[in-house]
Coordinates of C-alpha atoms and ligand atoms in Angstrom, one line a residue:
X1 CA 1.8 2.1 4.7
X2 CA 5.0 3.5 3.0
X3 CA 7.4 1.1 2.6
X4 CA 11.0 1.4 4.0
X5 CA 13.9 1.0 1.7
X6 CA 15.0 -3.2 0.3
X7 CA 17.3 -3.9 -1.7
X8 CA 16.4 -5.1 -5.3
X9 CA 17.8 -8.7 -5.3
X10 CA 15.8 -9.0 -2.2
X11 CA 12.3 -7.1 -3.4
X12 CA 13.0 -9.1 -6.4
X13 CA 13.3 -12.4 -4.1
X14 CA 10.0 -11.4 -2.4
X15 CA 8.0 -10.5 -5.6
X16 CA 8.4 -13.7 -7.2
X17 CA 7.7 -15.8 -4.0
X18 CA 4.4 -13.8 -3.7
X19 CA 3.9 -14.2 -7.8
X20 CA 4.6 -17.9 -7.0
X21 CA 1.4 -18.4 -4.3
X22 CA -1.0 -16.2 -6.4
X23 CA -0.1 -19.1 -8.9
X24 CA -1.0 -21.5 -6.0
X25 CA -4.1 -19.9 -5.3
X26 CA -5.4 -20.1 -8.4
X27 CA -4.1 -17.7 -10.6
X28 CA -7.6 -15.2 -10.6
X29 CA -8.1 -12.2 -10.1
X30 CA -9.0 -11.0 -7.8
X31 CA -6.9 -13.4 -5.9
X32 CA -8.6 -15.8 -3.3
X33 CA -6.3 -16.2 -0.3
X34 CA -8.3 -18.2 1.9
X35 CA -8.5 -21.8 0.0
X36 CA -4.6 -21.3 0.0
X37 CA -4.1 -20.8 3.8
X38 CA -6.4 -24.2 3.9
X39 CA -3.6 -25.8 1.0
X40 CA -0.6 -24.7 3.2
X41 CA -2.6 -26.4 6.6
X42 CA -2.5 -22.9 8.2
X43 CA -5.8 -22.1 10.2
X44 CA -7.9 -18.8 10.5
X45 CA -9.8 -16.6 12.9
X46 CA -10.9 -13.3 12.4
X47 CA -12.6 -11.2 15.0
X48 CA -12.7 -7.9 16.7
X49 CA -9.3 -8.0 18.6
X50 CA -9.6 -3.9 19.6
X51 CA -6.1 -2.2 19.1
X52 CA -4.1 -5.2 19.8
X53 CA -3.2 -5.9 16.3
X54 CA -4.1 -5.6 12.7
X55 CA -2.9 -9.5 11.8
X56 CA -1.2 -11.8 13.9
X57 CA 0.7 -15.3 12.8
X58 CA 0.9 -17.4 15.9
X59 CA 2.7 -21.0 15.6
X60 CA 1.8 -23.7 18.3
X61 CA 2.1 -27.1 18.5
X62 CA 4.0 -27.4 14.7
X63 CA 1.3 -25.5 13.2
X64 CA 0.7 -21.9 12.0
X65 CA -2.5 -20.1 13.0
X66 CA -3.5 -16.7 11.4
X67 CA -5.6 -14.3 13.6
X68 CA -7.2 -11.1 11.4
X69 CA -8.4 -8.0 13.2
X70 CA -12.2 -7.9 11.6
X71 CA -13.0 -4.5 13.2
X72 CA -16.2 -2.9 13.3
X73 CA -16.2 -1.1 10.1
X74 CA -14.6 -4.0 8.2
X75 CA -15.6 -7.7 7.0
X76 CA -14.4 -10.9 5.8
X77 CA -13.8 -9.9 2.7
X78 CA -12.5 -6.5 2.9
X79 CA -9.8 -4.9 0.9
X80 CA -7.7 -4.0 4.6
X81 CA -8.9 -7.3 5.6
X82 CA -7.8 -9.2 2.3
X83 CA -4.5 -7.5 2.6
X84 CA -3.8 -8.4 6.1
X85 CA -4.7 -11.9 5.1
X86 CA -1.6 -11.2 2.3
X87 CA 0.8 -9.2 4.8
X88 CA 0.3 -12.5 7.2
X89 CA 1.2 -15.2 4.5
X90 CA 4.2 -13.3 3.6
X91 CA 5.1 -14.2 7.3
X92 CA 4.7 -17.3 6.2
X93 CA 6.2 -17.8 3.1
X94 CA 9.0 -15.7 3.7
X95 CA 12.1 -18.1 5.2
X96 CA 13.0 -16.2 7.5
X97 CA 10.3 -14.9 9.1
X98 CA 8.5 -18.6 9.3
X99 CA 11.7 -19.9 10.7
X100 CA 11.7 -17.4 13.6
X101 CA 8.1 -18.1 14.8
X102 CA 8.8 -22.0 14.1
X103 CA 12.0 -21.7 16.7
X104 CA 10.1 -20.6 19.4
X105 CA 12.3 -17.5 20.4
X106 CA 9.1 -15.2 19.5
X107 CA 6.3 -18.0 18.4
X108 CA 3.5 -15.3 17.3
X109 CA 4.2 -12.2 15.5
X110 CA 1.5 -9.5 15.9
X111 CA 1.4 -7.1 12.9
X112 CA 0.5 -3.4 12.6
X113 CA 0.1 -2.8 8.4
X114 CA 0.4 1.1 8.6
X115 CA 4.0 1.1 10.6
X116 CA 5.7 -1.0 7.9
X117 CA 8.1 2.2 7.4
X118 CA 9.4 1.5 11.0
X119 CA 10.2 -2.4 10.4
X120 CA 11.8 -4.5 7.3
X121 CA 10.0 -7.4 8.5
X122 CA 6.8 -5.8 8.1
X123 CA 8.0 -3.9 4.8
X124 CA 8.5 -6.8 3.6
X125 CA 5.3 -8.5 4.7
X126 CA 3.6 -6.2 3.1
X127 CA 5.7 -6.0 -0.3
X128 CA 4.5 -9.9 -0.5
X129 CA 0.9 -8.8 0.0
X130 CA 1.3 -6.5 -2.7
X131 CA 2.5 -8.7 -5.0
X132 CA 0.4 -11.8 -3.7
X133 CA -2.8 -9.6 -4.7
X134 CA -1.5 -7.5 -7.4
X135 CA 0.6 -10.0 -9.7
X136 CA 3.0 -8.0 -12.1
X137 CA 2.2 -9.3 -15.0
X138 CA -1.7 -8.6 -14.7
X139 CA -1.1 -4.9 -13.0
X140 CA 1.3 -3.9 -15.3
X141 CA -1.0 -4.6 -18.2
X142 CA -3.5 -2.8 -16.5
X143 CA -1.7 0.3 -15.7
X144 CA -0.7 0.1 -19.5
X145 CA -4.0 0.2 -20.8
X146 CA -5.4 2.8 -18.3
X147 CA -5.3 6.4 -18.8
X148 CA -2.8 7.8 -16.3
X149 CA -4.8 9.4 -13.0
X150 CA -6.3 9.0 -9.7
X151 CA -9.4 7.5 -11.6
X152 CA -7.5 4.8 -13.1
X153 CA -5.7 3.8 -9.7
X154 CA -9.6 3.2 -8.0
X155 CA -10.7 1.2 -10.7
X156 CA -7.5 -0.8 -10.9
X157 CA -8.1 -1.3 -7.6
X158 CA -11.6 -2.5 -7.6
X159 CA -11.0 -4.8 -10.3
X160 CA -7.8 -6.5 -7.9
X161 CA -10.1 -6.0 -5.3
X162 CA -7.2 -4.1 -3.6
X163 CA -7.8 -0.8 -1.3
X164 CA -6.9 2.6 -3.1
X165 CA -3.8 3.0 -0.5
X166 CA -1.8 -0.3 -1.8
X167 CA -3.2 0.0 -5.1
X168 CA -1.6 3.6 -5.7
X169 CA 2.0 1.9 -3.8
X170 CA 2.4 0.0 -6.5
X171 CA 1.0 2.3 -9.5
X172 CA 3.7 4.9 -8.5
X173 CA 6.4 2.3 -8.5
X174 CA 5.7 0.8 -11.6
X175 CA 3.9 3.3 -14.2
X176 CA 5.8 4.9 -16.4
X177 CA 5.1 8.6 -16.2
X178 CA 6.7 10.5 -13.6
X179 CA 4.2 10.8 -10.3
X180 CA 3.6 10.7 -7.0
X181 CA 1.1 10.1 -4.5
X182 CA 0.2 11.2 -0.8
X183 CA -1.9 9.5 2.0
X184 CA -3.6 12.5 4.1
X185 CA -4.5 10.7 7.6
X186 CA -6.8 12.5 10.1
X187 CA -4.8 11.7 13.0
X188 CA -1.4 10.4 11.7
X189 CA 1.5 11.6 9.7
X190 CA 1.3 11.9 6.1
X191 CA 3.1 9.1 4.0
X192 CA 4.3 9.9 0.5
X193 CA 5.6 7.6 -2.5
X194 CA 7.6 8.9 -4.7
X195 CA 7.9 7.2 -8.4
X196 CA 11.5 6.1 -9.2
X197 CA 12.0 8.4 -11.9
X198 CA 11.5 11.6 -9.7
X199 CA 13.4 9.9 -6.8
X200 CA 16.3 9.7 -9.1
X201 CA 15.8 13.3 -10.6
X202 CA 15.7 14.6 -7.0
X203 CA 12.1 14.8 -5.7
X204 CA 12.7 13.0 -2.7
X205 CA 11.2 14.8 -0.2
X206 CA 7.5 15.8 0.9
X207 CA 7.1 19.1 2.2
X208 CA 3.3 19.0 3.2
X209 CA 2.4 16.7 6.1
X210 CA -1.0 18.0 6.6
X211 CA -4.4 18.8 3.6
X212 CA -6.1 20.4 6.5
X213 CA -3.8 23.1 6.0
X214 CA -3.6 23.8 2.6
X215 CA -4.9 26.8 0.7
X216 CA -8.5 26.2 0.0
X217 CA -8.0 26.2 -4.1
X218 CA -6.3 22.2 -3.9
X219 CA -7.7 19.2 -4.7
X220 CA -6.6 17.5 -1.2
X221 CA -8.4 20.4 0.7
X222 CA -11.5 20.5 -1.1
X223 CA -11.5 16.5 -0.9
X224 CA -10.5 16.7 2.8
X225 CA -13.5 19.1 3.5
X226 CA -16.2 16.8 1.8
X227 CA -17.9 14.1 4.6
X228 CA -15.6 11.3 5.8
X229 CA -18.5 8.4 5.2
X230 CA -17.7 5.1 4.0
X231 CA -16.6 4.4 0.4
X232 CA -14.6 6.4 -2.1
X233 CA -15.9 10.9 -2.6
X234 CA -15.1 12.4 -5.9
X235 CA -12.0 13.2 -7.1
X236 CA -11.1 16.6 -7.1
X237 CA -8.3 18.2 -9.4
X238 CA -6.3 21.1 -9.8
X239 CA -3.4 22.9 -11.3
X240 CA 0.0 22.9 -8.4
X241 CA 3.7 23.5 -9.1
X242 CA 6.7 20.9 -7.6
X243 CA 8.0 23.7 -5.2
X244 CA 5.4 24.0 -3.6
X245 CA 5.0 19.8 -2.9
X246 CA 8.5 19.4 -2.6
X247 CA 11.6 20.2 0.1
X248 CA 14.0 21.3 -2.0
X249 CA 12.5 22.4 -5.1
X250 CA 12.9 26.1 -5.4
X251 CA 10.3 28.6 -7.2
X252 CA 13.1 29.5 -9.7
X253 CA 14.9 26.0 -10.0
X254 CA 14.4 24.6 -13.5
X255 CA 13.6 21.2 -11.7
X256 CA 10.3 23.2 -10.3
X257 CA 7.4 22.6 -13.2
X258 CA 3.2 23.0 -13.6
X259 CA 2.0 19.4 -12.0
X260 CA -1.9 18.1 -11.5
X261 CA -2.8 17.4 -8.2
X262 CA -5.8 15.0 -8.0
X263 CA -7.4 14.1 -4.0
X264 CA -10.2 12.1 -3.4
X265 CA -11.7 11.2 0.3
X266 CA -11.5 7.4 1.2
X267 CA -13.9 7.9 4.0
X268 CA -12.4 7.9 7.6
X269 CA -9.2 7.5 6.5
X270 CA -8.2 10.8 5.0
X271 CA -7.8 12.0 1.5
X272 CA -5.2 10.2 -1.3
X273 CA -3.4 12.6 -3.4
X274 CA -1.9 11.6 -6.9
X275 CA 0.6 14.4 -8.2
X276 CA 1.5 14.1 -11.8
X277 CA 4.1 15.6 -13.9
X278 CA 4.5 16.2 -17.5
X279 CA 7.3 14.0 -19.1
X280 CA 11.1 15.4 -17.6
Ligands
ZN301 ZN1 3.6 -8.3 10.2

């Protein structure tokens, strides 16, 4: 679900149209979606649609129709499905993407929420969703007030009612101490995100794809060995350097420094890593 480069007049664009329909729907947290799609005339299905898609927006006839992917492990009210739900309206509200499916040339969009890094339309789809169910001004103070770590991340999440993946998007984007975090997937590539301050000091680059193949002393090994059930393992921590997480970052290079490396499992999905720093 990484997200692929935008530029900041239009991430800023996107954040405050997003900020402007969690105003629209209510304001609450967690944000309720669904009365607003009813608001906007927009109709819903959900179901099991297999592989075909994650969310689709479909217009016909004048009107927009949203289809969400329910699959077996999932419900209604899911954080996946609630973010679809989010990804979908920023089809939606978004000008340019509404206007597309509202000419005809391509009058349904399906949408795949993990391949945003392969698509700006579906980056910013979900950089709406993001925003839509984690509204700036009510995340930031809660980053503020919680004590930096992995911990803090799940329970900002469950409080936004937001999965642990797009919660911890946004947390390394926006908190203040230098950080990273890393999406171990069973059967997919790993996806890192990287805080703007150590993007700017040169961390750019992941150098581990896979927890399965770590040593056995870190915190994303010992969290990948634990079952994959449903719901959220413990959180595992342990001492790591930057070389060793990083391309580019050599053993001797005064840029390489003692981090913390906490991994917890999210079930079937794979193991979330949080890598923090000491102040640089
Ligand atoms: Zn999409």
């Amino acid at each position: 679900m990484a997200y692929i480069p935008l530029s900041l007049p239009r991430r800023r664009w996107i954040a405050d149209l997003a900020e402007a329909a969690f105003a629209e729907a209510g304001g609450s947290i967690p944000c309720q979606p669904v009365p607003l799609i009813a608001d906007q005339d927009i109709t819903l299905s959900t179901g099991d649609y297999g592989n075909a898609f994650d969310g689709l927006l479909e217009h016909c006839a004048g009107r927009f129709h949203i289809y969400c992917n329910i699959r077996e492990t999932d419900h209604p009210t899911s954080t996946r499905v609630r973010f679809t739900i989010g990804h979908e309206l920023g089809h939606f509200f978004i000008d340019e993407h509404r206007l597309a499916l509202a000419s005809g040339r391509a009058p349904s969009h399906p949408s795949f929420i993990d391949r945003s890094g392969q698509s700006t339309v579906e980056t910013e789809a979900n950089l709406f969703a993001s925003h839509f169910l984690l509204p700036q001004q009510a995340f930031r103070k809660a980053v503020t007030q919680a004590k930096p770590g992995l911990q803090s991340v799940l329970d900002i999440g469950s409080t936004f009612h937001v999965s642990a993946q797009a919660t911890v998007i946004r947390y390394v984007e926006e908190c203040a101490l230098p950080c990273a975090a890393v999406m171990f997937r069973s059967d997919k590539k790993a996806w890192p995100a990287i805080s703007p301050t150590l993007r700017k000091l040169g961390y750019e680059y992941l150098a581990v794809s896979e927890a399965a193949a770590l040593a056995d002393g870190f915190a994303s090994k010992r969290a990948f060995q634990t079952p994959a059930v449903n719901g959220l393992g413990e959180i595992f921590e342990a001492p790591s350097t930057a070389s060793f997480w990083f391309k580019n970052v050599f053993a001797s290079s005064p840029r390489n420094c003692v981090i913390v490396e906490q991994a917890v499992r999210l079930g079937p999905y794979g193991v979330l890593a949080l890598l923090l720093f000491p102040k640089l």
